[in-house]
mmCIF file with all atom_site columns, C-alpha atoms in Angstrom:
data_model
loop_
_atom_site.group_PDB
_atom_site.id
_atom_site.type_symbol
_atom_site.label_atom_id
_atom_site.label_alt_id
_atom_site.label_comp_id
_atom_site.label_asym_id
_atom_site.label_entity_id
_atom_site.label_seq_id
_atom_site.pdbx_PDB_ins_code
_atom_site.Cartn_x
_atom_site.Cartn_y
_atom_site.Cartn_z
_atom_site.occupancy
_atom_site.B_iso_or_equiv
_atom_site.pdbx_formal_charge
_atom_site.auth_seq_id
_atom_site.auth_comp_id
_atom_site.auth_asym_id
_atom_site.auth_atom_id
_atom_site.pdbx_PDB_model_num
ATOM 1   C CA . UNK A 1 1   ? 7.631  175.802 325.939 1.00 92.00 ? 465 UNK A CA 1
ATOM 2   C CA . UNK A 1 2   ? 10.261 177.922 326.619 1.00 97.00 ? 466 UNK A CA 1
ATOM 3   C CA . UNK A 1 3   ? 10.716 181.693 326.269 1.00 98.00 ? 467 UNK A CA 1
ATOM 4   C CA . UNK A 1 4   ? 14.182 183.826 325.576 1.00 98.00 ? 468 UNK A CA 1
ATOM 5   C CA . UNK A 1 5   ? 14.746 187.376 325.426 1.00 98.00 ? 469 UNK A CA 1
ATOM 6   C CA . UNK A 1 6   ? 18.065 188.300 323.695 1.00 98.00 ? 470 UNK A CA 1
ATOM 7   C CA . UNK A 1 7   ? 19.747 191.940 323.377 1.00 98.00 ? 471 UNK A CA 1
ATOM 8   C CA . UNK A 1 8   ? 23.293 193.420 322.204 1.00 97.00 ? 472 UNK A CA 1
ATOM 9   C CA . UNK A 1 9   ? 24.645 196.920 321.451 1.00 97.00 ? 473 UNK A CA 1
ATOM 10  C CA . UNK A 1 10  ? 27.814 198.015 319.845 1.00 97.00 ? 474 UNK A CA 1
ATOM 11  C CA . UNK A 1 11  ? 29.602 201.845 318.881 1.00 97.00 ? 475 UNK A CA 1
ATOM 12  C CA . UNK A 1 12  ? 29.464 202.486 314.987 1.00 97.00 ? 476 UNK A CA 1
ATOM 13  C CA . UNK A 1 13  ? 33.355 202.873 314.103 1.00 96.00 ? 477 UNK A CA 1
ATOM 14  C CA . UNK A 1 14  ? 34.913 203.848 310.811 1.00 96.00 ? 478 UNK A CA 1
ATOM 15  C CA . UNK A 1 15  ? 37.505 201.254 309.759 1.00 94.00 ? 479 UNK A CA 1
ATOM 16  C CA . UNK A 1 16  ? 35.279 198.352 310.541 1.00 95.00 ? 480 UNK A CA 1
ATOM 17  C CA . UNK A 1 17  ? 32.908 195.905 308.722 1.00 95.00 ? 481 UNK A CA 1
ATOM 18  C CA . UNK A 1 18  ? 28.848 195.876 309.019 1.00 97.00 ? 482 UNK A CA 1
ATOM 19  C CA . UNK A 1 19  ? 28.157 192.807 309.575 1.00 97.00 ? 483 UNK A CA 1
ATOM 20  C CA . UNK A 1 20  ? 24.250 191.583 310.877 1.00 98.00 ? 484 UNK A CA 1
ATOM 21  C CA . UNK A 1 21  ? 22.951 188.449 310.941 1.00 98.00 ? 485 UNK A CA 1
ATOM 22  C CA . UNK A 1 22  ? 26.156 187.211 309.254 1.00 97.00 ? 486 UNK A CA 1
ATOM 23  C CA . UNK A 1 23  ? 25.415 189.150 306.683 1.00 98.00 ? 487 UNK A CA 1
ATOM 24  C CA . UNK A 1 24  ? 28.348 191.525 305.307 1.00 97.00 ? 488 UNK A CA 1
ATOM 25  C CA . UNK A 1 25  ? 26.126 195.125 304.970 1.00 97.00 ? 489 UNK A CA 1
ATOM 26  C CA . UNK A 1 26  ? 27.603 197.868 303.260 1.00 96.00 ? 490 UNK A CA 1
ATOM 27  C CA . UNK A 1 27  ? 27.867 201.219 305.313 1.00 97.00 ? 491 UNK A CA 1
ATOM 28  C CA . UNK A 1 28  ? 30.930 203.677 306.103 1.00 96.00 ? 492 UNK A CA 1
ATOM 29  C CA . UNK A 1 29  ? 31.004 202.360 309.520 1.00 97.00 ? 493 UNK A CA 1
ATOM 30  C CA . UNK A 1 30  ? 30.900 198.509 310.914 1.00 96.00 ? 494 UNK A CA 1
ATOM 31  C CA . UNK A 1 31  ? 30.003 197.714 315.037 1.00 96.00 ? 495 UNK A CA 1
ATOM 32  C CA . UNK A 1 32  ? 33.075 198.161 316.944 1.00 94.00 ? 496 UNK A CA 1
ATOM 33  C CA . UNK A 1 33  ? 33.809 194.258 319.614 1.00 92.00 ? 497 UNK A CA 1
ATOM 34  C CA . UNK A 1 34  ? 36.225 192.115 320.933 1.00 91.00 ? 498 UNK A CA 1
ATOM 35  C CA . UNK A 1 35  ? 34.730 189.815 317.741 1.00 91.00 ? 499 UNK A CA 1
ATOM 36  C CA . UNK A 1 36  ? 32.770 190.674 314.327 1.00 94.00 ? 500 UNK A CA 1
ATOM 37  C CA . UNK A 1 37  ? 30.492 192.566 317.084 1.00 95.00 ? 501 UNK A CA 1
ATOM 38  C CA . UNK A 1 38  ? 27.631 190.991 314.659 1.00 97.00 ? 502 UNK A CA 1
ATOM 39  C CA . UNK A 1 39  ? 24.500 193.010 317.170 1.00 98.00 ? 503 UNK A CA 1
ATOM 40  C CA . UNK A 1 40  ? 22.148 190.095 316.043 1.00 98.00 ? 504 UNK A CA 1
ATOM 41  C CA . UNK A 1 41  ? 23.716 187.332 315.813 1.00 98.00 ? 505 UNK A CA 1
ATOM 42  C CA . UNK A 1 42  ? 24.565 188.690 319.855 1.00 98.00 ? 506 UNK A CA 1
ATOM 43  C CA . UNK A 1 43  ? 21.048 189.014 320.729 1.00 98.00 ? 507 UNK A CA 1
ATOM 44  C CA . UNK A 1 44  ? 19.586 185.404 319.696 1.00 98.00 ? 508 UNK A CA 1
ATOM 45  C CA . UNK A 1 45  ? 22.746 183.879 321.117 1.00 98.00 ? 509 UNK A CA 1
ATOM 46  C CA . UNK A 1 46  ? 21.340 185.392 324.522 1.00 98.00 ? 510 UNK A CA 1
ATOM 47  C CA . UNK A 1 47  ? 17.404 184.776 323.753 1.00 98.00 ? 511 UNK A CA 1
ATOM 48  C CA . UNK A 1 48  ? 18.792 180.994 323.186 1.00 98.00 ? 512 UNK A CA 1
ATOM 49  C CA . UNK A 1 49  ? 20.973 180.696 326.391 1.00 98.00 ? 513 UNK A CA 1
ATOM 50  C CA . UNK A 1 50  ? 17.818 182.729 328.174 1.00 98.00 ? 514 UNK A CA 1
ATOM 51  C CA . UNK A 1 51  ? 15.292 180.231 326.926 1.00 98.00 ? 515 UNK A CA 1
ATOM 52  C CA . UNK A 1 52  ? 17.406 177.096 327.989 1.00 97.00 ? 516 UNK A CA 1
ATOM 53  C CA . UNK A 1 53  ? 17.958 178.279 331.346 1.00 97.00 ? 517 UNK A CA 1
ATOM 54  C CA . UNK A 1 54  ? 22.089 178.263 330.642 1.00 97.00 ? 518 UNK A CA 1
ATOM 55  C CA . UNK A 1 55  ? 22.915 181.991 331.006 1.00 96.00 ? 519 UNK A CA 1
ATOM 56  C CA . UNK A 1 56  ? 24.704 184.145 328.542 1.00 96.00 ? 520 UNK A CA 1
ATOM 57  C CA . UNK A 1 57  ? 26.832 185.126 326.336 1.00 94.00 ? 521 UNK A CA 1
ATOM 58  C CA . UNK A 1 58  ? 29.269 186.741 328.102 1.00 93.00 ? 522 UNK A CA 1
ATOM 59  C CA . UNK A 1 59  ? 29.472 183.236 330.886 1.00 94.00 ? 523 UNK A CA 1
ATOM 60  C CA . UNK A 1 60  ? 30.261 181.154 327.390 1.00 95.00 ? 524 UNK A CA 1
ATOM 61  C CA . UNK A 1 61  ? 32.424 183.207 324.859 1.00 93.00 ? 525 UNK A CA 1
ATOM 62  C CA . UNK A 1 62  ? 33.542 185.905 327.159 1.00 87.00 ? 526 UNK A CA 1
ATOM 63  C CA . UNK A 1 63  ? 35.312 188.404 325.203 1.00 85.00 ? 527 UNK A CA 1
ATOM 64  C CA . UNK A 1 64  ? 37.964 187.935 328.144 1.00 87.00 ? 528 UNK A CA 1
ATOM 65  C CA . UNK A 1 65  ? 39.105 184.914 325.467 1.00 84.00 ? 529 UNK A CA 1
ATOM 66  C CA . UNK A 1 66  ? 41.343 186.113 322.936 1.00 86.00 ? 530 UNK A CA 1
ATOM 67  C CA . UNK A 1 67  ? 40.289 182.485 321.019 1.00 87.00 ? 531 UNK A CA 1
ATOM 68  C CA . UNK A 1 68  ? 37.470 184.728 320.514 1.00 85.00 ? 532 UNK A CA 1
ATOM 69  C CA . UNK A 1 69  ? 39.080 187.900 319.041 1.00 89.00 ? 533 UNK A CA 1
ATOM 70  C CA . UNK A 1 70  ? 37.466 188.948 315.840 1.00 84.00 ? 534 UNK A CA 1
ATOM 71  C CA . UNK A 1 71  ? 35.478 185.667 315.329 1.00 92.00 ? 535 UNK A CA 1
ATOM 72  C CA . UNK A 1 72  ? 32.428 184.708 313.075 1.00 94.00 ? 536 UNK A CA 1
ATOM 73  C CA . UNK A 1 73  ? 29.463 185.149 315.004 1.00 95.00 ? 537 UNK A CA 1
ATOM 74  C CA . UNK A 1 74  ? 28.437 182.472 312.675 1.00 96.00 ? 538 UNK A CA 1
ATOM 75  C CA . UNK A 1 75  ? 30.329 179.814 314.978 1.00 96.00 ? 539 UNK A CA 1
ATOM 76  C CA . UNK A 1 76  ? 29.241 181.444 318.333 1.00 97.00 ? 540 UNK A CA 1
ATOM 77  C CA . UNK A 1 77  ? 26.349 180.608 317.081 1.00 98.00 ? 541 UNK A CA 1
ATOM 78  C CA . UNK A 1 78  ? 26.864 177.317 315.744 1.00 97.00 ? 542 UNK A CA 1
ATOM 79  C CA . UNK A 1 79  ? 28.657 176.451 319.198 1.00 97.00 ? 543 UNK A CA 1
ATOM 80  C CA . UNK A 1 80  ? 25.536 177.770 320.758 1.00 98.00 ? 544 UNK A CA 1
ATOM 81  C CA . UNK A 1 81  ? 22.562 175.234 319.000 1.00 97.00 ? 545 UNK A CA 1
ATOM 82  C CA . UNK A 1 82  ? 25.862 172.691 320.268 1.00 97.00 ? 546 UNK A CA 1
ATOM 83  C CA . UNK A 1 83  ? 24.841 173.200 323.687 1.00 97.00 ? 547 UNK A CA 1
ATOM 84  C CA . UNK A 1 84  ? 20.880 172.599 323.939 1.00 97.00 ? 548 UNK A CA 1
ATOM 85  C CA . UNK A 1 85  ? 20.608 170.279 320.542 1.00 95.00 ? 549 UNK A CA 1
ATOM 86  C CA . UNK A 1 86  ? 20.317 167.557 322.680 1.00 94.00 ? 550 UNK A CA 1
ATOM 87  C CA . UNK A 1 87  ? 17.556 169.047 325.093 1.00 96.00 ? 551 UNK A CA 1
ATOM 88  C CA . UNK A 1 88  ? 15.460 171.567 323.224 1.00 97.00 ? 552 UNK A CA 1
ATOM 89  C CA . UNK A 1 89  ? 15.214 172.998 319.436 1.00 95.00 ? 553 UNK A CA 1
ATOM 90  C CA . UNK A 1 90  ? 14.556 175.884 318.303 1.00 97.00 ? 554 UNK A CA 1
ATOM 91  C CA . UNK A 1 91  ? 10.267 176.887 317.094 1.00 97.00 ? 555 UNK A CA 1
ATOM 92  C CA . UNK A 1 92  ? 11.093 180.447 316.108 1.00 98.00 ? 556 UNK A CA 1
ATOM 93  C CA . UNK A 1 93  ? 12.961 183.720 316.641 1.00 98.00 ? 557 UNK A CA 1
ATOM 94  C CA . UNK A 1 94  ? 12.050 186.793 316.309 1.00 98.00 ? 558 UNK A CA 1
ATOM 95  C CA . UNK A 1 95  ? 14.546 190.262 315.790 1.00 98.00 ? 559 UNK A CA 1
ATOM 96  C CA . UNK A 1 96  ? 14.848 193.880 315.674 1.00 98.00 ? 560 UNK A CA 1
ATOM 97  C CA . UNK A 1 97  ? 17.580 195.824 314.240 1.00 98.00 ? 561 UNK A CA 1
ATOM 98  C CA . UNK A 1 98  ? 17.491 199.753 315.776 1.00 98.00 ? 562 UNK A CA 1
ATOM 99  C CA . UNK A 1 99  ? 19.225 201.467 313.642 1.00 97.00 ? 563 UNK A CA 1
ATOM 100 C CA . UNK A 1 100 ? 18.984 205.100 312.219 1.00 96.00 ? 564 UNK A CA 1
ATOM 101 C CA . UNK A 1 101 ? 21.490 203.938 309.295 1.00 95.00 ? 565 UNK A CA 1
ATOM 102 C CA . UNK A 1 102 ? 21.431 201.832 307.338 1.00 96.00 ? 566 UNK A CA 1
ATOM 103 C CA . UNK A 1 103 ? 18.162 201.368 306.053 1.00 95.00 ? 567 UNK A CA 1
ATOM 104 C CA . UNK A 1 104 ? 18.425 197.434 306.234 1.00 96.00 ? 568 UNK A CA 1
ATOM 105 C CA . UNK A 1 105 ? 15.081 196.822 304.541 1.00 96.00 ? 569 UNK A CA 1
ATOM 106 C CA . UNK A 1 106 ? 17.167 195.721 300.929 1.00 96.00 ? 570 UNK A CA 1
ATOM 107 C CA . UNK A 1 107 ? 18.924 192.753 303.104 1.00 97.00 ? 571 UNK A CA 1
ATOM 108 C CA . UNK A 1 108 ? 16.520 191.139 305.633 1.00 97.00 ? 572 UNK A CA 1
ATOM 109 C CA . UNK A 1 109 ? 15.623 188.746 303.403 1.00 97.00 ? 573 UNK A CA 1
ATOM 110 C CA . UNK A 1 110 ? 19.123 187.631 303.336 1.00 98.00 ? 574 UNK A CA 1
ATOM 111 C CA . UNK A 1 111 ? 19.720 188.015 306.596 1.00 98.00 ? 575 UNK A CA 1
ATOM 112 C CA . UNK A 1 112 ? 16.747 185.810 307.709 1.00 98.00 ? 576 UNK A CA 1
ATOM 113 C CA . UNK A 1 113 ? 17.889 183.147 305.090 1.00 98.00 ? 577 UNK A CA 1
ATOM 114 C CA . UNK A 1 114 ? 21.488 183.185 306.494 1.00 98.00 ? 578 UNK A CA 1
ATOM 115 C CA . UNK A 1 115 ? 19.971 182.876 310.304 1.00 98.00 ? 579 UNK A CA 1
ATOM 116 C CA . UNK A 1 116 ? 17.218 179.540 309.229 1.00 97.00 ? 580 UNK A CA 1
ATOM 117 C CA . UNK A 1 117 ? 20.414 178.216 307.361 1.00 97.00 ? 581 UNK A CA 1
ATOM 118 C CA . UNK A 1 118 ? 22.742 178.975 310.621 1.00 97.00 ? 582 UNK A CA 1
ATOM 119 C CA . UNK A 1 119 ? 20.176 177.785 313.202 1.00 97.00 ? 583 UNK A CA 1
ATOM 120 C CA . UNK A 1 120 ? 18.497 174.658 311.298 1.00 96.00 ? 584 UNK A CA 1
ATOM 121 C CA . UNK A 1 121 ? 15.222 176.031 310.817 1.00 97.00 ? 585 UNK A CA 1
ATOM 122 C CA . UNK A 1 122 ? 12.849 176.665 307.863 1.00 97.00 ? 586 UNK A CA 1
ATOM 123 C CA . UNK A 1 123 ? 12.792 180.385 307.415 1.00 97.00 ? 587 UNK A CA 1
ATOM 124 C CA . UNK A 1 124 ? 8.997  181.173 307.988 1.00 97.00 ? 588 UNK A CA 1
ATOM 125 C CA . UNK A 1 125 ? 10.386 180.594 311.523 1.00 98.00 ? 589 UNK A CA 1
ATOM 126 C CA . UNK A 1 126 ? 12.631 183.559 310.930 1.00 98.00 ? 590 UNK A CA 1
ATOM 127 C CA . UNK A 1 127 ? 12.038 186.835 311.658 1.00 98.00 ? 591 UNK A CA 1
ATOM 128 C CA . UNK A 1 128 ? 13.975 189.926 311.416 1.00 98.00 ? 592 UNK A CA 1
ATOM 129 C CA . UNK A 1 129 ? 12.410 193.802 311.992 1.00 98.00 ? 593 UNK A CA 1
ATOM 130 C CA . UNK A 1 130 ? 14.537 196.520 311.263 1.00 97.00 ? 594 UNK A CA 1
ATOM 131 C CA . UNK A 1 131 ? 13.555 200.059 312.751 1.00 96.00 ? 595 UNK A CA 1
ATOM 132 C CA . UNK A 1 132 ? 15.184 203.143 313.393 1.00 95.00 ? 596 UNK A CA 1
ATOM 133 C CA . UNK A 1 133 ? 14.853 206.015 316.635 1.00 92.00 ? 597 UNK A CA 1
ATOM 134 C CA . UNK A 1 134 ? 13.323 209.156 314.470 1.00 93.00 ? 598 UNK A CA 1
ATOM 135 C CA . UNK A 1 135 ? 17.226 210.654 315.556 1.00 92.00 ? 599 UNK A CA 1
ATOM 136 C CA . UNK A 1 136 ? 16.426 209.636 319.097 1.00 93.00 ? 600 UNK A CA 1
ATOM 137 C CA . UNK A 1 137 ? 19.669 208.697 321.609 1.00 95.00 ? 601 UNK A CA 1
ATOM 138 C CA . UNK A 1 138 ? 22.621 206.841 320.353 1.00 94.00 ? 602 UNK A CA 1
ATOM 139 C CA . UNK A 1 139 ? 21.291 204.891 317.494 1.00 94.00 ? 603 UNK A CA 1
ATOM 140 C CA . UNK A 1 140 ? 19.316 207.861 316.648 1.00 94.00 ? 604 UNK A CA 1
ATOM 141 C CA . UNK A 1 141 ? 21.958 209.744 316.111 1.00 95.00 ? 605 UNK A CA 1
ATOM 142 C CA . UNK A 1 142 ? 23.877 207.108 314.214 1.00 95.00 ? 606 UNK A CA 1
ATOM 143 C CA . UNK A 1 143 ? 27.080 205.794 316.605 1.00 96.00 ? 607 UNK A CA 1
ATOM 144 C CA . UNK A 1 144 ? 25.695 202.344 317.101 1.00 97.00 ? 608 UNK A CA 1
ATOM 145 C CA . UNK A 1 145 ? 23.694 199.691 316.707 1.00 98.00 ? 609 UNK A CA 1
ATOM 146 C CA . UNK A 1 146 ? 21.356 197.924 318.576 1.00 98.00 ? 610 UNK A CA 1
ATOM 147 C CA . UNK A 1 147 ? 18.973 194.740 318.544 1.00 98.00 ? 611 UNK A CA 1
ATOM 148 C CA . UNK A 1 148 ? 16.270 192.367 320.433 1.00 98.00 ? 612 UNK A CA 1
ATOM 149 C CA . UNK A 1 149 ? 15.625 188.784 319.971 1.00 98.00 ? 613 UNK A CA 1
ATOM 150 C CA . UNK A 1 150 ? 13.097 186.826 321.093 1.00 98.00 ? 614 UNK A CA 1
ATOM 151 C CA . UNK A 1 151 ? 13.986 182.996 321.072 1.00 98.00 ? 615 UNK A CA 1
ATOM 152 C CA . UNK A 1 152 ? 11.348 180.442 321.478 1.00 98.00 ? 616 UNK A CA 1
ATOM 153 C CA . UNK A 1 153 ? 12.260 176.994 322.425 1.00 98.00 ? 617 UNK A CA 1
ATOM 154 C CA . UNK A 1 154 ? 10.477 173.249 322.692 1.00 96.00 ? 618 UNK A CA 1
ATOM 155 C CA . UNK A 1 155 ? 12.258 170.636 324.837 1.00 94.00 ? 619 UNK A CA 1
ATOM 156 C CA . UNK A 1 156 ? 12.867 167.431 322.999 1.00 91.00 ? 620 UNK A CA 1
ATOM 157 C CA . UNK A 1 157 ? 10.565 164.190 323.892 1.00 82.00 ? 621 UNK A CA 1
ATOM 158 C CA . UNK A 1 158 ? 13.471 161.497 325.204 1.00 70.00 ? 622 UNK A CA 1
ATOM 159 C CA . UNK A 1 159 ? 12.763 158.165 325.396 1.00 63.00 ? 623 UNK A CA 1
ATOM 160 C CA . UNK A 1 160 ? 13.877 156.494 328.345 1.00 50.00 ? 624 UNK A CA 1
#
């Protein structure tokens, strides 16, 4: 078994959609980034790549490449799965989204369902937690949203 950790953060800005785990969340601001700025999926990608020993999201999907401009991050997650599919399978992922606003409890199930579908694993293998920082730091001041993820992978048995 192999374990990787991922982290991402993006600034909140008016005029952008707020996408978390591939789910659009109604809010007055969205996350700013080269892609759709889905911090949760970006953290999951980094966790998977880390567990597989394949570097990080910036290595595989650099923000200097225009092909990734405004791309749906679920596409990047599917490409990440393509990188590991021959050698590993995902045991589970565990995630934390850190945001003072909006309240994410009503969306956790939809996010879990979407990620389990994209990752092609059971919903019982995807855990989403939402936390605030009690008004502290940039997330507490409602300037941005952060996400952490841990991925557990196992190597596939390959018959010779």
